[in-house]
């Protein structure tokens, strides 16, 4: 069956008896046409199910009705992180009410991410972007400012002058909540199996752990790629030592579950022989046995708030003041106890 011909602005102009320019003004809510003409054009467009093309949007300078999300993660790692599932669901839930779509792409480097933003900006494919995992001296932030592309950064502290707005969570306070709890239980040897060390939230967690030396706590950090496989391999090395840590903290829930499996494989009792905790929570973390002590955050709500904040900035046409997200809470479960 032949594909139906796509209705164009020229087609609508012929049906309405006006110029293509008048149709463009009417469809994009711009002045220059009478209300009667505008109603006639909109009626014809609706009747023929007209949908604007990205090229047409670029020509008239109107909105794309799309926000962009470039994620610097491998597809295999991304699929294991509950954080991203909840974040994306929250973003899409907030955008759906306004019939705004999300375009998500996976990139392999910061350079590719910046190139993606430049492509989106130059072709008017997106109205703004959500940025995650900020770094110190992050080249993405200056590039976005240079492009004047609206953006919201999900970060660990307020934005620097001249950078995009941030919806931020105090990761230093969050790290204190978890590490201080383990220290209060009596743990004096804590290992932190983290994600890439260049991320601001990872660095802040590392700094908090190092600061516990004043309380007689020895902290060790092993950076990985967030994958369960890397977490499991690291856990085997830690637990094969003559002197093992008494507690191990992981950057996310899937890493923690992989670490728990290794501890069980090596016939260690959790939490009698070893405490395990995670900086991310999920339904699964509460269902495994023993259930895992986690930092619990409303990631769905964070995604929704970030999307709303970005939409407000796009509407305002300027960078709005930073906003603070809801502070995550410690959920104590079966995997942590005082060292024996």
Coordinates of C-alpha atoms in Angstrom, one line a residue:
X1 CA 0.0 0.0 0.0
X2 CA 1.6 3.3 -1.0
X3 CA 2.6 5.7 1.8
X4 CA 0.3 8.6 2.3
X5 CA 1.7 11.9 1.1
X6 CA 2.7 14.2 3.9
X7 CA 0.7 17.4 4.1
X8 CA 2.9 20.5 3.8
X9 CA 2.5 24.2 4.6
X10 CA 2.2 24.8 0.8
X11 CA -0.8 22.4 0.7
X12 CA -2.5 24.1 3.6
X13 CA -1.9 27.5 2.0
X14 CA -3.7 26.3 -1.2
X15 CA -6.6 24.9 0.8
X16 CA -6.9 28.1 2.8
X17 CA -6.4 30.5 -0.1
X18 CA -3.5 32.3 1.6
X19 CA 0.3 32.5 1.2
X20 CA 2.6 29.9 2.7
X21 CA 4.0 32.7 4.9
X22 CA 0.6 33.5 6.3
X23 CA 0.2 29.8 7.1
X24 CA 3.5 29.8 8.9
X25 CA 2.5 32.8 11.0
X26 CA -0.8 31.2 11.9
X27 CA 0.6 27.8 12.8
X28 CA 3.4 29.3 15.0
X29 CA 1.2 31.8 16.8
X30 CA 3.0 34.8 15.3
X31 CA 1.3 38.2 14.5
X32 CA 0.7 39.2 10.9
X33 CA -2.6 37.3 10.1
X34 CA -6.2 38.0 11.1
X35 CA -7.9 35.8 13.7
X36 CA -10.2 34.5 11.1
X37 CA -7.3 33.4 8.9
X38 CA -5.6 31.9 11.9
X39 CA -8.7 29.8 12.8
X40 CA -9.1 28.7 9.2
X41 CA -5.5 27.6 8.9
X42 CA -5.5 25.7 12.2
X43 CA -8.7 24.0 11.3
X44 CA -7.3 22.8 8.0
X45 CA -4.1 21.7 9.6
X46 CA -6.0 19.7 12.2
X47 CA -8.3 18.1 9.6
X48 CA -5.3 16.9 7.6
X49 CA -3.2 15.9 10.6
X50 CA -0.4 18.3 9.7
X51 CA 2.8 17.7 11.7
X52 CA 5.8 20.2 11.5
X53 CA 9.1 18.9 10.2
X54 CA 12.4 19.8 12.1
X55 CA 13.5 21.7 8.9
X56 CA 10.4 23.8 8.9
X57 CA 10.8 24.6 12.6
X58 CA 14.4 25.7 12.0
X59 CA 13.3 28.0 9.2
X60 CA 10.7 29.8 11.3
X61 CA 12.7 29.7 14.5
X62 CA 9.9 28.1 16.5
X63 CA 10.3 25.4 19.1
X64 CA 11.1 21.8 18.4
X65 CA 8.9 20.5 21.2
X66 CA 11.8 18.2 22.2
X67 CA 14.4 18.2 24.9
X68 CA 17.7 16.3 24.6
X69 CA 19.5 13.9 26.9
X70 CA 23.0 12.8 25.9
X71 CA 24.2 10.0 28.3
X72 CA 27.9 9.1 28.5
X73 CA 27.4 5.5 29.4
X74 CA 27.7 2.1 27.7
X75 CA 24.4 0.5 26.8
X76 CA 25.1 -2.5 28.9
X77 CA 25.9 -0.4 32.0
X78 CA 23.0 1.9 31.5
X79 CA 20.6 -1.1 31.4
X80 CA 21.6 -2.2 34.9
X81 CA 21.2 1.1 36.7
X82 CA 17.8 1.7 38.3
X83 CA 18.8 5.4 38.7
X84 CA 18.5 6.0 35.0
X85 CA 15.3 4.1 34.6
X86 CA 13.6 6.2 37.3
X87 CA 15.2 9.4 36.1
X88 CA 14.1 9.0 32.5
X89 CA 10.6 8.0 33.7
X90 CA 10.3 11.1 35.8
X91 CA 11.5 13.3 32.9
X92 CA 9.1 11.8 30.4
X93 CA 6.2 12.0 32.9
X94 CA 6.7 15.7 33.4
X95 CA 7.1 16.4 29.6
X96 CA 4.1 14.3 28.6
X97 CA 1.6 16.8 30.1
X98 CA 2.9 19.4 27.7
X99 CA 3.3 17.1 24.7
X100 CA 7.1 17.5 24.7
X101 CA 9.2 14.6 23.6
X102 CA 12.7 13.5 24.8
X103 CA 15.5 12.6 22.5
X104 CA 18.1 10.4 24.2
X105 CA 21.4 9.3 22.7
X106 CA 24.3 7.4 24.2
X107 CA 27.7 8.9 23.7
X108 CA 31.2 7.5 24.4
X109 CA 33.1 10.7 25.5
X110 CA 32.7 14.3 26.6
X111 CA 33.8 15.4 23.2
X112 CA 31.1 13.4 21.5
X113 CA 28.6 14.8 24.0
X114 CA 29.5 18.4 23.2
X115 CA 29.4 17.6 19.5
X116 CA 25.9 16.2 20.0
X117 CA 24.8 19.5 21.7
X118 CA 26.3 21.5 18.8
X119 CA 24.4 19.4 16.2
X120 CA 21.2 19.7 18.1
X121 CA 21.6 23.4 18.6
X122 CA 22.5 24.3 15.0
X123 CA 19.7 22.2 13.5
X124 CA 17.0 23.3 16.1
X125 CA 16.4 19.7 17.0
X126 CA 15.9 20.4 20.7
X127 CA 14.8 23.3 22.8
X128 CA 17.1 22.5 25.7
X129 CA 19.0 19.7 27.4
X130 CA 19.4 17.9 30.7
X131 CA 23.0 17.2 31.7
X132 CA 24.2 14.7 34.3
X133 CA 27.5 13.7 36.0
X134 CA 29.2 17.2 36.1
X135 CA 32.9 17.3 36.5
X136 CA 35.3 20.0 37.8
X137 CA 36.2 22.3 34.9
X138 CA 33.5 20.6 32.8
X139 CA 33.9 21.7 29.2
X140 CA 30.2 20.9 28.5
X141 CA 29.0 23.7 30.6
X142 CA 31.0 26.4 28.9
X143 CA 30.0 25.0 25.5
X144 CA 26.3 25.1 26.3
X145 CA 26.6 28.7 27.5
X146 CA 28.4 29.6 24.3
X147 CA 25.6 28.0 22.2
X148 CA 22.9 29.7 24.3
X149 CA 21.2 26.3 24.5
X150 CA 18.9 26.1 27.6
X151 CA 20.1 23.5 30.0
X152 CA 19.6 22.1 33.5
X153 CA 22.5 20.3 35.2
X154 CA 21.7 17.6 37.8
X155 CA 24.7 18.2 40.1
X156 CA 26.1 18.1 43.6
X157 CA 26.4 21.9 44.3
X158 CA 25.3 25.2 42.9
X159 CA 26.4 26.3 39.4
X160 CA 29.4 28.6 38.8
X161 CA 28.8 32.1 37.3
X162 CA 28.1 31.9 33.6
X163 CA 27.2 28.3 33.6
X164 CA 23.8 26.6 33.0
X165 CA 21.4 26.4 36.0
X166 CA 21.7 23.4 38.3
X167 CA 19.2 21.4 40.3
X168 CA 21.5 20.1 43.0
X169 CA 21.7 17.6 45.8
X170 CA 24.2 18.1 48.6
X171 CA 26.3 14.9 47.9
X172 CA 28.7 15.9 50.7
X173 CA 25.9 15.7 53.3
X174 CA 24.6 12.5 51.7
X175 CA 28.0 10.9 52.0
X176 CA 28.3 12.0 55.6
X177 CA 24.9 10.4 56.3
X178 CA 26.1 6.9 55.1
X179 CA 29.8 7.0 56.1
X180 CA 29.1 8.5 59.5
X181 CA 26.5 5.8 60.2
X182 CA 29.0 3.1 59.5
X183 CA 31.6 4.8 61.6
X184 CA 29.1 5.1 64.5
X185 CA 28.5 1.4 64.3
X186 CA 32.2 0.9 65.0
X187 CA 33.6 0.3 61.5
X188 CA 37.2 1.4 61.3
X189 CA 38.1 0.0 57.9
X190 CA 35.7 1.0 55.1
X191 CA 36.2 0.4 51.3
X192 CA 34.3 2.5 48.8
X193 CA 33.9 0.9 45.4
X194 CA 33.0 3.9 43.3
X195 CA 32.3 5.0 39.7
X196 CA 34.7 7.1 37.7
X197 CA 36.7 9.4 40.0
X198 CA 36.2 12.5 37.8
X199 CA 32.5 12.9 38.6
X200 CA 31.9 15.6 41.2
X201 CA 29.6 13.4 43.3
X202 CA 32.2 10.7 43.4
X203 CA 34.9 13.2 44.4
X204 CA 32.7 14.6 47.2
X205 CA 32.1 11.1 48.6
X206 CA 35.8 10.3 48.5
X207 CA 36.6 13.5 50.4
X208 CA 34.0 12.7 53.1
X209 CA 35.5 9.2 53.6
X210 CA 39.0 10.6 53.8
X211 CA 37.8 13.0 56.4
X212 CA 36.8 10.2 58.7
X213 CA 40.5 9.5 59.4
X214 CA 40.0 12.1 62.3
X215 CA 37.7 9.5 63.8
X216 CA 40.2 6.7 63.4
X217 CA 38.6 5.3 60.2
X218 CA 40.8 4.0 57.5
X219 CA 39.2 4.5 54.1
X220 CA 40.1 3.0 50.7
X221 CA 38.7 3.9 47.3
X222 CA 38.6 1.7 44.2
X223 CA 37.2 3.4 41.1
X224 CA 35.3 1.3 38.5
X225 CA 33.0 1.8 35.5
X226 CA 29.8 1.4 37.5
X227 CA 29.3 -2.2 36.1
X228 CA 28.3 -5.2 38.3
X229 CA 31.2 -7.1 36.7
X230 CA 33.8 -4.6 37.8
X231 CA 32.2 -4.4 41.3
X232 CA 32.3 -8.2 41.7
X233 CA 36.0 -8.4 40.6
X234 CA 36.9 -5.6 43.0
X235 CA 35.0 -7.3 45.8
X236 CA 36.9 -10.6 45.2
X237 CA 40.2 -8.8 45.5
X238 CA 39.2 -7.0 48.7
X239 CA 37.9 -10.1 50.4
X240 CA 40.9 -12.2 49.4
X241 CA 43.3 -10.1 51.5
X242 CA 44.6 -11.2 54.8
X243 CA 43.2 -8.0 56.3
X244 CA 39.7 -7.3 54.9
X245 CA 37.6 -4.1 55.3
X246 CA 34.8 -4.5 57.8
X247 CA 32.4 -2.5 55.5
X248 CA 32.2 -2.0 51.8
X249 CA 30.1 0.8 50.2
X250 CA 29.1 0.8 46.5
X251 CA 28.2 3.6 44.2
X252 CA 24.9 2.0 43.1
X253 CA 22.6 -0.8 44.0
X254 CA 23.5 -3.2 41.2
X255 CA 27.2 -3.0 42.2
X256 CA 26.2 -3.6 45.8
X257 CA 24.2 -6.7 44.9
X258 CA 27.1 -8.0 42.8
X259 CA 29.3 -7.5 45.9
X260 CA 26.9 -9.3 48.1
X261 CA 26.9 -12.3 45.8
X262 CA 30.7 -12.4 46.0
X263 CA 30.6 -12.3 49.8
X264 CA 28.2 -15.2 49.8
X265 CA 30.3 -17.0 47.3
X266 CA 33.3 -16.7 49.6
X267 CA 31.2 -17.9 52.5
X268 CA 31.2 -14.7 54.5
X269 CA 28.1 -13.8 56.5
X270 CA 26.6 -10.4 55.9
X271 CA 26.4 -8.5 58.2
X272 CA 28.2 -10.6 60.8
X273 CA 31.5 -10.8 58.9
X274 CA 31.0 -7.8 56.6
X275 CA 28.7 -4.9 56.2
X276 CA 27.5 -3.8 52.7
X277 CA 25.8 -0.5 51.7
X278 CA 25.0 1.5 48.6
X279 CA 24.6 5.1 47.5
X280 CA 21.6 4.2 45.3
X281 CA 18.4 2.3 46.3
X282 CA 16.0 0.2 44.3
X283 CA 13.2 -2.3 44.8
X284 CA 15.7 -5.2 44.2
X285 CA 18.0 -3.9 46.9
X286 CA 15.2 -4.3 49.4
X287 CA 14.2 -7.8 48.1
X288 CA 17.6 -9.6 48.2
X289 CA 18.6 -11.4 51.4
X290 CA 20.0 -9.8 53.3
X291 CA 18.4 -6.6 52.1
X292 CA 20.9 -3.8 51.5
X293 CA 21.2 -0.6 53.5
X294 CA 21.0 2.3 50.9
X295 CA 20.7 6.0 50.4
X296 CA 17.1 6.3 49.2
X297 CA 16.4 9.2 46.8
X298 CA 13.3 10.2 44.8
X299 CA 14.9 9.8 41.5
X300 CA 11.6 9.8 39.6
X301 CA 10.8 13.1 41.3
X302 CA 14.3 14.4 40.5
X303 CA 13.7 13.7 36.8
X304 CA 10.3 15.4 36.9
X305 CA 11.7 18.4 38.7
X306 CA 14.6 18.7 36.3
X307 CA 12.2 18.6 33.3
X308 CA 9.9 21.2 34.8
X309 CA 12.9 23.4 35.6
X310 CA 14.2 23.2 32.0
X311 CA 10.8 23.9 30.6
X312 CA 10.4 27.0 32.8
X313 CA 13.8 28.3 31.6
X314 CA 12.8 27.7 27.9
X315 CA 9.6 29.7 28.5
X316 CA 11.5 32.4 30.4
X317 CA 14.2 32.7 27.8
X318 CA 16.9 33.1 30.4
X319 CA 18.9 31.2 33.0
X320 CA 16.9 30.9 36.2
X321 CA 18.4 30.7 39.7
X322 CA 19.6 27.2 40.9
X323 CA 17.2 25.0 42.8
X324 CA 17.9 22.4 45.5
X325 CA 16.4 18.9 45.1
X326 CA 15.0 16.8 47.9
X327 CA 17.6 15.5 50.2
X328 CA 18.0 11.7 50.0
X329 CA 17.6 9.6 53.2
X330 CA 19.4 6.7 54.7
X331 CA 17.3 3.4 54.7
X332 CA 18.9 0.9 57.1
X333 CA 18.3 -2.7 56.3
X334 CA 19.8 -6.1 57.1
X335 CA 23.2 -5.7 55.4
X336 CA 24.8 -3.5 58.0
X337 CA 25.6 -4.1 61.7
X338 CA 28.4 -3.4 64.2
X339 CA 31.6 -5.3 63.3
X340 CA 32.1 -8.5 65.3

